[in-house]
Amino acid sequence: MSETDVELEARLAEQDAFDPPESFIQQANVTDPEIYQQFEDNWPRCFEQAADLLSWTDDYDQVLDDSNPPFYEWFVGGELNASANCLDRHLEGRGDEPAIEWIGEPTDEDNRTYTYSELHREVNEFAAGLRALGVEEDDVVTLYLPMIPELPIAMLACARIGAPHSVVFAGFSADALGTRLEAADSEYLVTCDGYYRRGDPLDHFSKASDGLANVSHSVDTVIVERLAKEDQIPHNWTEQTHSYATLLEKHRGATVEPIGRDAEDMLFLMYTSGTTGQPKGVKHTTGGYLSWAAWTSHAVLDVKPEDTYFCAADIGWITGHSYIVYGPLALGTTTMMYEGTPDYPDRNRLWELIETYEATQLYTAPTAIRSFMKWGTEYIESHDLSSLRLLGTVGEPINPRAWKWYYKHIGEESCPVVDTWWQTETGGMMLTTLPAIGEMKPGTAGPPLPGVSADVVDVRGSPVAAGEAGYLVANKPWPGMLRTLYQNDDRFINEYWREYSNTDSDDSADWVYFPEDGAKIDGDGYITVLGRVDDVLNVSGHRLGTMEIESAIVGVEGVAEAAVVGGDHEIKGEAVYAYVITEDGYKENEDLRERIVAGVEDAIGPIARPEAVVFTPELPKTRSGKIMRRLLENIANNDELGDTSTLRNPDVVSEIQQKAQSN
Ligand code: WTA
């Protein structure tokens, strides 16, 4: 590092608040700080601003009906179609502009650009195909597809004919698919023969078939032939299997009138894991969800039609639904979609894409940012990333060190970083700074968005003092909220409302949404989300966020990634166990261990001092990339290990066990 770099690092390390860059403010979509007050004074009518971003075929008569909490209704009486909002209305003016820039694996020969006209055409054809198979309004269509253009095409085709989709992440197992098909009573499945991972063809159809084998009802299946040229993926066509290509061929040039959907009609279902084995079917609606996805894309991600916007998530998760497909397309922008991983064929991949497509935003997850940090800056330095205007993160808390690294090395200190907190259930962003308005504080998501009412409370529901940890709650409804858990209103109330609401009351003010996250709030109303409350430890009667401790550890020089769990402790109740991956070039030695302990003591206090620091080459992760903490707890406690079959890297477990024992 040159001397100026060293100075810069030192300055950044000390700085704990950053102003939005002037150049960004000059051109931003939302710039008036009064927006917070205006939304508060004008609640809930303030959300008309969100609804106004859409085209309605029938105007709504009421913004919010809160007479039957927690079953809120938004934009009551309004009628619209999500597919028409994402496609038809952009044809005039943006018909020849790219809607989707798809970058396939394994070679750039696979790349495809869909202009709005082309996307519109294929969506119409596929919608006609689905209809011909018998799909009717309100039938749930399951989409088990990887990151190929046919996934958003199928989503929009479903939306066009009023059939809710239920996307199952392609990395999920056959069993997971089966459970979701069954739970949603879904009689239609769109899947593919296979896809590429790190250059190799992967058989997806066998997985889909195995999943189907466990479903008690019959399922018509459409197969996208992604790997047709490989000629090695089984195609046992039956009366119930249909080729996507043939279906399109049959309906060449078809137009399907978008069905007028009531604002409260279901747009999609998204299954997410709960505390029980049975996944929760989160129900999102056409009017409220789409308004929220569009408005937050506009206000937070600063999306403009002329942008080339890049969200590096997977459409199999909610982030991809809201911020690759619905939000960006509703705004008529160009959305990038990348099939592969950031390190294939090499670690330049993402930066190459940003440079080639001149991406204007990058929205990704802290876990990815930590990997980039671990790889080092050499891959970034050889690419021109100056097209980037804004950076975003989502999915887990980001520690200040990773935030600053992102800000400095990817954003070159000229892009605001929005740390966005939200959930599958919230439909879209809830806590974050507005990029041209709010001061950014690394590690802290920020205040609630205008019109969102959130607080941090204790077990009884009273607000905690600034700096103290408590539970995050939302005191008022918002348009993007889930409406219920599919066919399970009781579970909906129990999971999200019972904790802090007076459930006997029909006064909306008595109802409080509980996202099951721990948080703290500072004097400026900025909220730091500490992690799921089931990940909160209680050490000697003190509540400690595992995420908070992890953040402290990851802040130590030489640490790439860390996971903290609670192990049983005779005196303290629980003790802190830390599993740590070192950065390339650092040794797993006593010196580093001591610096980690000191780092935790410095950041939180001696109470959080780890009982053990176990160095490990990898952490056990689920296929969705979440660390499997239960396993680490079992290792800490020398317990029998639970099920490891859902891990992406099951082999790592015995290695960690050995390391823990020799510790
Ligand atoms: C966590 C992903 C801290 C949180 C959109 C939440 C975050 C869960 C952040 C939802 C953030 C998400 N800071 N924690 N910026 N964003 N989370 O449903 O615990 O996959 O409850 O939705 O991720 O995960 P989900």
XYZ file of C-alpha atoms and ligand atoms in Angstrom:
688
model
C 0.000 0.000 0.000
C 1.212 3.482 -0.822
C 1.438 6.087 1.879
C -1.705 7.849 0.726
C -3.569 4.547 0.796
C -2.448 3.978 4.346
C -3.661 7.429 5.301
C -6.928 6.806 3.550
C -7.431 3.479 5.330
C -6.749 5.106 8.653
C -9.181 7.933 7.967
C -11.900 5.554 6.840
C -11.361 3.302 9.828
C -12.057 6.183 12.178
C -14.912 7.762 10.313
C -18.276 6.504 11.522
C -20.628 8.618 9.440
C -20.606 9.518 5.761
C -22.594 12.148 3.885
C -24.215 11.311 0.567
C -21.858 12.316 -2.268
C -22.740 15.673 -3.827
C -22.627 14.274 -7.362
C -25.200 11.698 -6.389
C -27.531 14.213 -4.759
C -27.494 16.331 -7.926
C -29.288 13.674 -9.908
C -31.190 11.613 -7.323
C -34.861 10.650 -7.552
C -35.668 11.676 -3.993
C -33.850 14.642 -2.477
C -36.211 16.534 -0.167
C -35.533 15.770 3.512
C -39.065 16.942 4.275
C -40.345 13.680 2.824
C -40.256 12.041 6.266
C -42.463 14.700 7.831
C -44.720 14.864 4.803
C -45.346 11.141 4.918
C -46.039 11.239 8.627
C -48.470 14.154 8.355
C -50.253 12.553 5.484
C -50.342 8.909 6.562
C -51.621 6.613 5.010
C -52.420 8.773 1.970
C -48.661 9.322 1.568
C -48.547 5.887 -0.038
C -50.463 7.213 -3.010
C -47.011 8.290 -4.161
C -46.111 4.624 -4.435
C -49.360 3.670 -6.158
C -48.899 6.572 -8.590
C -45.808 4.857 -9.992
C -48.142 2.210 -11.426
C -50.853 2.190 -14.080
C -54.267 1.191 -12.766
C -57.164 0.033 -14.920
C -59.559 1.010 -12.110
C -58.765 3.611 -9.489
C -58.828 2.555 -5.854
C -61.389 4.168 -3.530
C -59.468 3.838 -0.298
C -55.724 3.750 0.436
C -55.981 1.549 3.523
C -58.747 -0.451 5.092
C -57.603 -1.200 8.629
C -60.958 -2.241 10.045
C -59.998 -5.882 10.502
C -56.393 -5.999 11.736
C -54.044 -7.657 11.044
C -55.815 -8.382 7.756
C -55.085 -5.007 6.241
C -56.134 -4.127 2.722
C -54.372 -1.585 0.548
C -55.577 0.430 -2.417
C -59.028 -1.003 -1.916
C -61.147 -1.343 -5.025
C -58.226 -0.687 -7.370
C -57.597 -2.906 -10.359
C -54.348 -3.495 -12.216
C -52.169 -6.134 -13.828
C -48.544 -6.598 -12.806
C -47.442 -7.903 -16.200
C -48.998 -4.915 -17.976
C -47.249 -2.624 -15.496
C -43.889 -4.286 -16.100
C -44.229 -4.573 -19.884
C -47.094 -3.135 -21.915
C -46.908 0.401 -20.646
C -43.199 0.627 -21.532
C -43.639 -0.497 -25.138
C -44.236 2.983 -26.371
C -40.978 4.795 -25.835
C -38.911 1.942 -24.441
C -39.971 -0.957 -26.645
C -36.547 -1.227 -28.277
C -34.613 -0.684 -25.052
C -33.290 -3.687 -23.159
C -35.530 -4.896 -20.350
C -33.315 -7.829 -19.347
C -29.612 -8.250 -19.964
C -29.023 -11.894 -19.247
C -25.518 -13.210 -18.795
C -25.447 -16.965 -18.984
C -22.990 -19.630 -18.006
C -20.630 -20.971 -19.064
C -19.713 -18.802 -22.030
C -20.646 -15.355 -23.223
C -22.195 -16.971 -26.301
C -25.150 -17.691 -24.087
C -25.820 -14.055 -23.270
C -29.217 -12.743 -24.317
C -30.743 -9.309 -24.447
C -34.523 -8.986 -24.275
C -35.898 -5.629 -25.283
C -39.204 -4.664 -23.754
C -40.922 -5.646 -27.028
C -39.213 -9.028 -27.132
C -39.954 -9.724 -23.499
C -43.557 -8.674 -24.010
C -43.868 -11.017 -26.983
C -42.474 -14.069 -25.219
C -44.495 -13.410 -22.072
C -47.647 -13.250 -24.193
C -46.781 -16.449 -25.985
C -46.058 -18.303 -22.800
C -49.185 -16.914 -21.139
C -51.160 -18.313 -24.075
C -49.317 -21.617 -23.641
C -50.150 -21.805 -19.942
C -53.795 -21.087 -20.696
C -53.828 -23.839 -23.300
C -52.575 -26.259 -20.646
C -55.575 -25.328 -18.547
C -54.118 -22.772 -16.142
C -56.906 -20.507 -14.918
C -57.013 -17.360 -12.849
C -55.978 -18.053 -9.220
C -54.325 -21.420 -9.987
C -50.926 -21.523 -8.300
C -48.114 -22.233 -10.780
C -44.836 -23.453 -9.289
C -41.637 -22.299 -10.961
C -38.547 -24.384 -10.218
C -36.011 -22.671 -12.417
C -32.465 -21.358 -12.100
C -31.346 -17.885 -13.179
C -32.448 -18.139 -16.807
C -34.692 -15.618 -18.607
C -37.559 -18.116 -18.716
C -37.958 -17.589 -14.955
C -38.988 -13.907 -15.090
C -40.859 -14.670 -18.337
C -42.874 -17.351 -16.570
C -43.487 -15.060 -13.582
C -44.820 -12.310 -15.819
C -46.857 -14.776 -17.893
C -48.514 -16.030 -14.703
C -49.155 -12.469 -13.567
C -50.693 -11.699 -16.942
C -53.375 -14.355 -16.585
C -53.864 -13.831 -12.860
C -52.249 -17.105 -11.796
C -50.126 -16.621 -8.673
C -46.632 -18.054 -8.965
C -44.673 -19.848 -6.317
C -40.982 -19.806 -7.164
C -38.896 -22.542 -5.557
C -35.162 -21.779 -5.481
C -33.409 -24.102 -7.945
C -30.802 -25.049 -5.362
C -33.498 -26.509 -3.144
C -33.839 -30.251 -2.939
C -36.445 -32.504 -4.501
C -38.135 -32.837 -1.130
C -38.365 -29.100 -0.708
C -40.009 -28.841 -4.118
C -42.445 -31.644 -3.297
C -43.453 -30.070 0.019
C -44.103 -26.720 -1.652
C -46.113 -28.169 -4.540
C -48.218 -30.045 -2.042
C -48.655 -27.155 0.380
C -49.789 -24.798 -2.384
C -51.957 -27.466 -4.018
C -50.174 -26.454 -7.180
C -51.069 -28.456 -10.284
C -48.608 -26.795 -12.657
C -44.850 -26.784 -12.607
C -42.392 -25.026 -14.888
C -38.873 -26.392 -14.622
C -35.937 -27.159 -16.894
C -33.832 -30.076 -18.003
C -30.715 -28.695 -16.413
C -28.353 -25.770 -16.181
C -24.698 -24.958 -15.822
C -22.788 -24.534 -12.618
C -19.149 -23.575 -12.906
C -19.160 -24.688 -16.498
C -20.574 -28.131 -15.884
C -24.049 -29.240 -16.902
C -26.260 -30.074 -13.965
C -29.254 -32.391 -14.204
C -32.211 -30.478 -12.790
C -35.004 -32.515 -14.303
C -34.231 -35.606 -12.221
C -34.503 -33.497 -9.100
C -37.821 -32.090 -10.275
C -39.071 -35.607 -11.092
C -38.083 -36.892 -7.674
C -39.924 -33.989 -6.089
C -43.007 -34.673 -8.194
C -42.975 -38.322 -7.182
C -43.957 -37.320 -3.653
C -46.866 -35.104 -4.587
C -50.298 -36.601 -4.032
C -52.060 -34.785 -6.859
C -51.158 -34.741 -10.546
C -48.971 -31.962 -11.900
C -48.623 -30.786 -15.483
C -45.000 -29.913 -16.103
C -43.432 -27.589 -18.648
C -39.748 -28.190 -19.317
C -37.440 -25.458 -20.525
C -34.708 -27.063 -22.578
C -31.706 -25.224 -21.342
C -29.345 -28.148 -21.803
C -30.893 -29.633 -24.917
C -27.529 -29.456 -26.646
C -25.908 -31.582 -23.959
C -28.049 -34.524 -25.038
C -27.517 -36.274 -21.760
C -30.328 -35.067 -19.581
C -33.226 -37.522 -19.309
C -36.371 -36.496 -21.161
C -39.033 -39.001 -20.341
C -41.881 -37.140 -21.964
C -45.338 -38.190 -20.916
C -48.790 -36.726 -21.417
C -48.130 -34.487 -18.476
C -44.810 -33.095 -19.645
C -44.615 -30.348 -22.218
C -41.747 -28.639 -23.944
C -41.483 -24.904 -23.386
C -40.128 -24.388 -26.901
C -42.960 -26.360 -28.500
C -45.520 -24.498 -26.447
C -44.110 -21.163 -27.596
C -44.006 -22.387 -31.166
C -47.689 -23.280 -31.006
C -48.585 -19.836 -29.743
C -46.249 -17.756 -31.900
C -47.456 -14.197 -32.076
C -50.317 -14.773 -29.633
C -51.490 -11.854 -27.569
C -53.097 -12.365 -24.215
C -55.092 -9.532 -22.726
C -53.740 -8.858 -19.222
C -56.387 -9.820 -16.676
C -57.590 -7.029 -14.401
C -56.655 -8.057 -10.894
C -58.050 -6.592 -7.734
C -55.357 -4.773 -5.768
C -55.700 -7.363 -3.014
C -55.564 -10.378 -5.332
C -52.545 -12.591 -4.795
C -49.609 -11.895 -7.103
C -47.431 -14.639 -5.712
C -46.621 -16.989 -2.898
C -43.132 -17.357 -1.564
C -42.284 -20.151 0.799
C -39.807 -19.318 3.499
C -38.533 -21.476 6.324
C -40.007 -21.120 9.765
C -39.202 -22.682 13.089
C -41.250 -25.768 12.305
C -40.544 -28.179 9.458
C -43.473 -26.839 7.455
C -42.435 -23.842 5.337
C -44.482 -20.681 5.558
C -46.305 -19.611 2.393
C -45.992 -15.845 2.423
C -48.797 -14.252 0.401
C -48.158 -11.041 -1.520
C -50.729 -9.001 -3.388
C -50.844 -7.253 -6.722
C -51.445 -3.617 -5.732
C -49.656 -3.236 -2.404
C -46.617 -5.361 -3.182
C -46.003 -3.968 -6.635
C -46.362 -0.369 -5.447
C -43.902 -1.008 -2.653
C -41.382 -2.796 -4.878
C -41.573 0.040 -7.410
C -41.468 2.874 -4.898
C -38.505 1.497 -2.952
C -36.631 0.791 -6.205
C -37.235 4.413 -7.144
C -36.526 6.037 -3.786
C -33.783 3.818 -2.369
C -32.055 2.217 -5.336
C -32.556 5.410 -7.349
C -33.573 3.392 -10.396
C -34.221 5.373 -13.565
C -35.374 4.030 -16.938
C -32.009 4.756 -18.565
C -30.076 2.793 -15.923
C -28.491 -0.609 -16.252
C -29.238 -1.901 -12.852
C -27.567 -4.981 -11.351
C -28.880 -6.942 -8.413
C -26.677 -9.984 -7.909
C -29.274 -11.988 -5.980
C -31.160 -15.071 -7.168
C -34.771 -14.719 -8.278
C -35.473 -17.815 -6.182
C -35.465 -15.518 -3.147
C -37.516 -12.468 -2.334
C -34.685 -10.066 -3.184
C -34.751 -11.275 -6.766
C -38.553 -11.047 -6.944
C -38.701 -7.451 -5.735
C -35.411 -6.087 -6.998
C -34.489 -8.009 -10.146
C -37.962 -8.499 -11.591
C -40.908 -6.498 -10.291
C -39.433 -3.232 -8.984
C -37.000 -2.533 -11.860
C -39.341 -3.673 -14.640
C -42.250 -1.679 -13.205
C -39.992 1.353 -13.562
C -39.020 0.449 -17.137
C -35.301 0.140 -16.536
C -32.746 -2.413 -17.780
C -32.254 -5.137 -15.220
C -29.227 -7.436 -15.360
C -29.544 -11.083 -14.570
C -26.474 -13.235 -14.033
C -26.721 -17.013 -14.090
C -23.360 -17.858 -12.585
C -21.252 -17.357 -9.510
C -18.952 -14.365 -8.895
C -15.782 -16.451 -9.030
C -16.329 -18.457 -12.194
C -14.414 -18.629 -14.484
C -12.405 -16.404 -12.170
C -12.683 -13.701 -9.552
C -12.850 -10.937 -12.130
C -16.278 -12.019 -13.269
C -18.550 -9.536 -11.477
C -16.282 -6.575 -12.138
C -16.021 -7.542 -15.786
C -19.805 -7.561 -16.038
C -20.136 -4.188 -14.358
C -17.523 -2.755 -16.691
C -18.950 -4.312 -19.866
C -22.569 -3.445 -19.220
C -21.757 -0.142 -17.507
C -23.892 -1.075 -14.549
C -25.206 1.879 -12.593
C -26.182 0.162 -9.334
C -24.932 -2.930 -7.549
C -27.177 -4.522 -4.952
C -25.693 -7.558 -3.210
C -25.271 -9.281 0.156
C -22.698 -8.812 2.920
C -21.603 -12.404 2.590
C -20.566 -11.678 -1.006
C -18.810 -8.494 0.057
C -16.849 -10.423 2.664
C -15.733 -12.875 -0.016
C -14.614 -10.021 -2.253
C -12.610 -8.645 0.667
C -11.006 -11.999 1.203
C -9.997 -12.246 -2.436
C -8.293 -8.871 -2.295
C -8.467 -5.750 -4.439
C -6.329 -6.914 -7.362
C -9.392 -8.183 -9.269
C -11.155 -4.874 -8.850
C -8.290 -2.598 -9.716
C -8.017 -3.825 -13.277
C -11.629 -2.847 -14.052
C -13.343 0.445 -14.653
C -16.232 0.570 -12.207
C -16.914 4.257 -12.663
C -20.377 3.619 -14.153
C -21.580 2.687 -10.665
C -23.668 5.350 -8.946
C -25.085 3.506 -5.950
C -24.290 0.410 -3.888
C -26.675 -1.580 -1.762
C -26.593 -4.482 0.633
C -29.280 -6.775 2.019
C -29.807 -10.009 3.875
C -27.766 -9.768 7.018
C -26.030 -7.175 9.111
C -22.950 -5.738 7.473
C -20.047 -4.982 9.777
C -18.517 -1.505 9.479
C -15.263 -2.848 8.114
C -16.975 -4.597 5.193
C -19.198 -1.567 4.620
C -16.168 0.706 4.363
C -14.370 -1.718 2.123
C -17.387 -1.764 -0.218
C -17.663 2.021 -0.092
C -13.997 2.554 -0.806
C -13.006 -0.193 -3.214
C -16.200 -0.717 -5.203
C -17.783 2.701 -4.879
C -14.524 4.629 -4.970
C -16.025 6.864 -2.281
C -18.455 8.381 -4.744
C -21.436 6.055 -4.360
C -23.804 6.056 -1.413
C -24.184 2.638 0.223
C -27.705 1.706 1.272
C -27.865 -1.003 3.918
C -31.425 -2.203 3.491
C -33.227 -4.207 6.152
C -36.306 -6.124 5.158
C -37.723 -9.648 4.914
C -39.625 -11.992 2.646
C -42.643 -10.993 4.692
C -42.226 -7.235 4.276
C -42.162 -7.507 0.460
C -39.675 -4.676 0.163
C -37.300 -2.466 2.065
C -38.245 -1.088 5.477
C -35.153 0.327 7.172
C -32.421 2.156 5.274
C -31.185 5.629 4.587
C -32.496 7.468 1.545
C -29.320 7.704 -0.499
C -29.395 11.431 -1.237
C -30.716 12.475 2.147
C -29.540 10.408 5.057
C -26.123 10.423 6.608
C -24.774 6.875 6.309
C -23.496 5.092 9.397
C -21.620 1.910 8.532
C -23.069 -1.104 10.310
C -26.436 0.539 10.899
C -29.249 0.014 8.393
C -30.768 3.394 9.152
C -34.112 4.928 9.997
C -37.435 3.488 8.851
C -38.371 4.610 5.351
C -40.860 7.476 5.114
C -44.289 6.203 6.147
C -42.826 3.135 7.871
C -43.184 3.105 11.606
C -40.625 0.965 13.410
C -39.253 0.874 16.916
C -37.093 -1.193 19.247
C -38.918 -2.472 22.329
C -38.322 -4.655 25.379
C -40.160 -7.900 26.198
C -43.198 -5.965 27.412
C -43.322 -3.831 24.298
C -41.999 -0.562 25.780
C -39.411 1.307 23.729
C -35.839 0.740 24.922
C -33.391 3.557 25.549
C -30.933 4.558 22.851
C -28.074 2.062 22.631
C -29.880 -0.789 24.363
C -30.765 -3.996 22.611
C -34.376 -5.042 22.188
C -36.837 -6.323 19.623
C -37.623 -4.695 16.331
C -41.306 -4.026 15.707
C -43.398 -2.239 13.097
C -46.260 -0.276 14.619
C -48.172 0.501 11.491
C -48.992 -1.459 8.360
C -47.349 -0.724 4.996
C -48.429 -1.560 1.437
C -45.825 -4.287 0.747
C -46.643 -6.330 3.819
C -47.598 -10.000 3.590
C -51.343 -10.432 3.856
C -51.326 -13.832 5.483
C -49.617 -17.209 5.399
C -51.253 -19.202 2.643
C -54.321 -20.962 3.988
C -53.106 -20.447 7.527
C -54.398 -17.250 9.126
C -53.798 -18.628 12.626
C -50.131 -19.196 12.026
C -49.914 -15.730 10.481
C -51.246 -14.171 13.684
C -49.193 -16.389 15.961
C -45.883 -15.904 14.190
C -45.948 -12.185 13.571
C -48.597 -10.449 15.685
C -49.370 -12.261 18.923
C -46.161 -11.232 20.670
C -46.914 -7.515 20.933
C -50.545 -7.019 19.912
C -53.784 -6.990 21.792
C -55.265 -9.668 19.602
C -58.765 -9.111 21.004
C -58.827 -5.581 19.688
C -60.049 -4.490 16.297
C -58.335 -1.136 16.659
C -55.376 -1.107 14.288
C -53.332 0.869 16.837
C -53.286 -2.207 19.087
C -51.607 -4.359 16.476
C -47.831 -4.585 16.221
C -45.837 -6.593 13.684
C -42.936 -8.568 15.110
C -40.299 -9.613 12.547
C -38.399 -11.758 15.076
C -35.267 -9.690 14.824
C -33.256 -8.116 17.600
C -32.130 -4.515 17.161
C -30.929 -1.357 18.809
C -31.677 2.248 18.047
C -29.451 5.293 18.412
C -30.256 8.880 19.360
C -30.896 9.779 15.721
C -33.436 7.006 15.276
C -31.064 4.835 13.244
C -31.750 1.163 13.785
C -29.062 -1.490 13.829
C -30.488 -4.935 13.278
C -28.617 -7.438 15.414
C -30.004 -10.613 13.911
C -32.771 -13.086 14.453
C -33.826 -13.276 18.056
C -33.257 -16.981 18.028
C -29.608 -16.107 17.417
C -29.393 -13.913 20.476
C -27.289 -15.275 23.320
C -27.822 -14.793 26.984
C -24.496 -14.698 28.733
C -24.707 -14.217 32.492
C -28.091 -12.618 32.058
C -26.871 -10.235 29.377
C -28.330 -10.374 25.947
C -25.723 -10.409 23.190
C -26.353 -10.506 19.476
C -24.323 -13.198 17.792
C -24.233 -10.850 14.825
C -22.819 -8.087 16.970
C -20.001 -10.325 18.174
C -19.393 -11.574 14.665
C -19.188 -8.041 13.445
C -16.564 -7.294 16.067
C -14.543 -10.338 15.067
C -14.781 -9.638 11.361
C -13.526 -6.156 12.183
C -10.207 -7.652 13.317
C -7.460 -7.510 10.743
C -6.826 -10.946 9.270
C -10.374 -12.252 9.754
C -12.438 -12.995 6.659
C -15.561 -14.441 8.170
C -16.853 -15.481 11.566
C -19.815 -17.270 13.105
C -20.677 -17.074 16.768
C -22.941 -19.389 18.696
C -23.818 -19.986 22.316
C -22.461 -23.064 24.039
C -23.774 -24.289 27.376
C -21.884 -22.919 30.353
C -22.245 -23.972 33.989
C -21.873 -20.499 35.443
C -22.784 -18.099 32.692
C -25.661 -20.035 31.221
C -24.290 -19.538 27.763
C -20.794 -18.805 26.576
C -19.592 -17.384 23.309
C -18.046 -19.771 20.800
C -16.446 -18.244 17.741
C -15.636 -20.026 14.483
C -13.297 -18.004 12.353
C -12.011 -18.070 8.784
C -8.771 -16.180 8.276
C -8.037 -13.906 5.378
C -5.549 -15.156 2.800
C -2.031 -14.500 4.006
C -2.829 -14.623 7.743
C -1.804 -17.439 10.050
C -4.154 -19.248 12.390
C -2.069 -18.565 15.470
C -2.162 -17.444 19.072
C -1.502 -13.841 18.118
C -4.591 -13.676 15.951
C -6.637 -15.473 18.601
C -5.628 -12.878 21.169
C -6.408 -10.025 18.834
C -9.863 -11.516 18.213
C -10.599 -11.743 21.915
C -9.340 -8.201 22.398
C -11.400 -7.031 19.435
C -14.569 -8.441 20.967
C -13.760 -6.985 24.362
C -13.121 -3.634 22.773
C -16.261 -3.580 20.689
C -18.735 -4.981 23.211
C -17.051 -5.612 26.551
C -15.495 -8.471 28.497
C -18.921 -10.054 28.857
C -18.811 -11.065 25.205
C -15.319 -12.546 25.444
C -15.254 -15.791 23.450
C -14.803 -18.936 25.456
C -13.164 -20.506 22.418
C -11.960 -19.342 19.040
C -11.895 -22.171 16.528
C -10.163 -21.539 13.211
C -11.812 -23.265 10.307
C -11.383 -23.218 6.512
C -15.148 -22.927 5.920
C -18.408 -22.507 7.780
C -21.282 -24.958 7.404
C -23.756 -23.234 5.119
C -27.191 -24.007 3.783
C -27.676 -23.851 0.059
C -29.055 -20.356 0.416
C -25.769 -19.310 1.994
C -26.979 -18.905 5.581
C -24.646 -20.230 8.245
C -26.069 -23.280 9.978
C -25.560 -22.166 13.562
C -27.299 -25.145 15.128
C -24.469 -27.402 13.952
C -21.857 -25.084 15.389
C -23.734 -25.126 18.691
C -23.733 -28.908 18.634
C -19.996 -28.878 18.055
C -19.464 -26.355 20.859
C -21.467 -28.545 23.214
C -20.013 -31.832 22.026
C -23.538 -32.931 21.200
C -24.724 -35.356 18.586
C -24.880 -33.547 15.291
C -28.312 -32.990 13.840
C -29.188 -33.448 10.206
C -26.408 -32.243 7.911
C -28.034 -33.232 4.627
C -29.222 -29.722 3.785
C -25.701 -28.339 3.900
C -23.921 -27.111 0.830
C -20.648 -28.351 2.312
C -21.385 -31.289 4.674
C -17.746 -32.445 4.655
C -16.589 -29.425 6.550
C -18.375 -30.486 9.732
C -15.987 -33.230 10.811
C -13.046 -30.972 10.057
C -14.439 -28.292 12.373
C -15.088 -30.917 15.049
C -11.459 -32.003 14.948
C -10.218 -28.447 15.091
C -12.534 -27.678 18.026
C -11.282 -30.719 19.913
C -7.624 -29.957 19.391
C -8.238 -26.381 20.495
C -31.941 -10.410 7.969
C -34.125 -11.026 2.837
C -29.463 -6.930 9.087
C -32.927 -10.208 9.108
C -34.492 -9.681 2.197
C -34.256 -10.519 8.468
C -30.834 -8.162 7.737
C -33.889 -11.640 7.534
C -30.748 -7.170 6.729
C -34.829 -11.752 6.375
C -29.927 -6.024 6.980
C -32.051 -8.771 6.055
N -29.313 -5.949 8.170
N -30.197 -8.030 8.900
N -29.755 -5.070 6.077
N -31.514 -7.599 5.700
N -31.643 -9.140 7.278
O -36.630 -13.257 4.508
O -32.634 -11.105 10.145
O -34.450 -13.969 3.386
O -35.242 -10.916 9.408
O -35.255 -11.598 3.361
O -32.556 -11.302 7.076
O -34.377 -12.705 5.445
P -35.207 -12.974 4.139
